[in-house]
Amino acid sequence: HADNSFVLSALLVVSACGISMEQKTTFGKALSAPLVTMLISLILANIGVMPFNSPVYKLVNKVLVPLAVPLFLFDSDLQRVLRETGSLLVAFAVGALSTVIGTIA
């Protein structure tokens, strides 16, 4: 099925299944909704239900994913993140800063 509306509909259904499995099954909770969604999509593509290539995938990767990242960040509790990451966040910041300096120099 190379029809764009079919691919978009299939992606929406697979995403809903991934979210549902994360909320209702131990398998889904262990993997998380995005991984369950990717696993289902890979299976459907390999058995021929969904195409491997589609313009819809480009739309999702170029437009929808970049829009979703800030929405996830709006929902995060930054005080909790800072409190619970502790020295790991400091190590990450030092590594990131070192990488930037190494790239520039």
Short mmCIF file of C-alpha atoms in Angstrom, two decimals:
data_model
loop_
_atom_site.label_atom_id
_atom_site.label_comp_id
_atom_site.label_asym_id
_atom_site.label_seq_id
_atom_site.Cartn_x
_atom_site.Cartn_y
_atom_site.Cartn_z
CA HIS A 1 0.00 0.00 0.00
CA ALA A 2 1.72 3.16 -1.18
CA ASP A 3 -1.31 5.43 -0.66
CA ASN A 4 -0.29 8.33 1.59
CA SER A 5 -3.59 8.42 3.48
CA PHE A 6 -3.28 4.69 4.22
CA VAL A 7 0.28 5.13 5.51
CA LEU A 8 -0.70 8.08 7.69
CA SER A 9 -3.71 6.21 9.06
CA ALA A 10 -1.59 3.13 9.74
CA LEU A 11 0.98 5.25 11.60
CA LEU A 12 -1.73 6.81 13.74
CA VAL A 13 -3.22 3.40 14.59
CA VAL A 14 0.20 1.93 15.35
CA SER A 15 1.00 4.93 17.58
CA ALA A 16 -2.26 4.49 19.46
CA CYS A 17 -1.50 0.80 19.91
CA GLY A 18 1.96 1.64 21.26
CA ILE A 19 0.53 4.08 23.78
CA SER A 20 -2.17 1.62 24.80
CA MET A 21 0.34 -1.20 25.24
CA GLU A 22 2.57 1.02 27.38
CA GLN A 23 -0.33 1.79 29.69
CA LYS A 24 -1.86 -1.69 29.88
CA THR A 25 0.87 -4.34 29.52
CA THR A 26 4.09 -5.11 31.34
CA PHE A 27 5.80 -5.60 27.96
CA GLY A 28 4.77 -2.11 26.88
CA LYS A 29 5.80 -0.58 30.21
CA ALA A 30 9.22 -2.19 29.96
CA LEU A 31 9.86 -0.93 26.42
CA SER A 32 7.90 2.38 26.32
CA ALA A 33 5.37 3.53 23.75
CA PRO A 34 7.86 4.79 21.13
CA LEU A 35 9.77 1.50 21.08
CA VAL A 36 6.60 -0.60 20.94
CA THR A 37 5.37 1.61 18.10
CA MET A 38 8.63 1.17 16.19
CA LEU A 39 8.55 -2.59 16.77
CA ILE A 40 4.99 -2.90 15.46
CA SER A 41 5.83 -0.68 12.47
CA LEU A 42 8.88 -2.78 11.62
CA ILE A 43 6.85 -5.97 11.76
CA LEU A 44 4.11 -4.49 9.56
CA ALA A 45 6.67 -3.24 7.04
CA ASN A 46 8.46 -6.59 6.90
CA ILE A 47 5.26 -8.54 6.28
CA GLY A 48 4.24 -6.09 3.54
CA VAL A 49 1.36 -4.26 5.20
CA MET A 50 3.16 -0.90 5.26
CA PRO A 51 5.71 0.36 2.70
CA PHE A 52 9.35 0.87 3.62
CA ASN A 53 9.45 4.26 1.87
CA SER A 54 6.75 6.91 1.82
CA PRO A 55 6.54 10.72 1.70
CA VAL A 56 4.56 10.47 4.94
CA TYR A 57 7.70 9.29 6.77
CA LYS A 58 9.52 12.41 5.60
CA LEU A 59 6.66 14.58 6.91
CA VAL A 60 6.75 12.84 10.27
CA ASN A 61 10.54 13.05 10.63
CA LYS A 62 10.97 16.60 9.32
CA VAL A 63 7.88 18.31 10.78
CA LEU A 64 6.05 16.34 13.46
CA VAL A 65 9.00 15.02 15.49
CA PRO A 66 10.65 18.46 15.81
CA LEU A 67 7.29 19.84 16.96
CA ALA A 68 6.83 17.04 19.49
CA VAL A 69 10.18 17.52 21.27
CA PRO A 70 9.34 20.95 22.76
CA LEU A 71 5.90 19.69 23.75
CA PHE A 72 7.52 16.88 25.74
CA LEU A 73 9.88 19.39 27.35
CA PHE A 74 6.96 21.63 28.36
CA ASP A 75 5.58 18.69 30.30
CA SER A 76 8.84 17.98 32.17
CA ASP A 77 9.52 19.03 35.75
CA LEU A 78 12.89 20.79 35.50
CA GLN A 79 13.35 21.05 39.26
CA ARG A 80 12.90 17.30 39.60
CA VAL A 81 15.28 16.68 36.69
CA LEU A 82 17.97 18.87 38.28
CA ARG A 83 17.43 17.28 41.69
CA GLU A 84 17.50 13.65 40.50
CA THR A 85 20.30 13.83 37.94
CA GLY A 86 22.84 15.43 40.26
CA SER A 87 26.45 14.73 39.27
CA LEU A 88 25.40 13.01 36.05
CA LEU A 89 24.07 16.31 34.71
CA VAL A 90 27.32 18.04 35.65
CA ALA A 91 29.33 15.34 33.86
CA PHE A 92 27.11 15.69 30.78
CA ALA A 93 27.50 19.48 30.78
CA VAL A 94 31.30 19.19 31.06
CA GLY A 95 31.36 16.66 28.21
CA ALA A 96 29.11 18.78 26.01
CA LEU A 97 31.13 21.93 26.68
CA SER A 98 34.39 20.05 26.00
CA THR A 99 32.99 18.80 22.70
CA VAL A 100 31.98 22.32 21.64
CA ILE A 101 35.39 23.72 22.61
CA GLY A 102 37.17 20.86 20.82
CA THR A 103 35.13 21.47 17.69
CA ILE A 104 35.78 25.19 17.65
CA ALA A 105 39.51 24.97 18.46
#
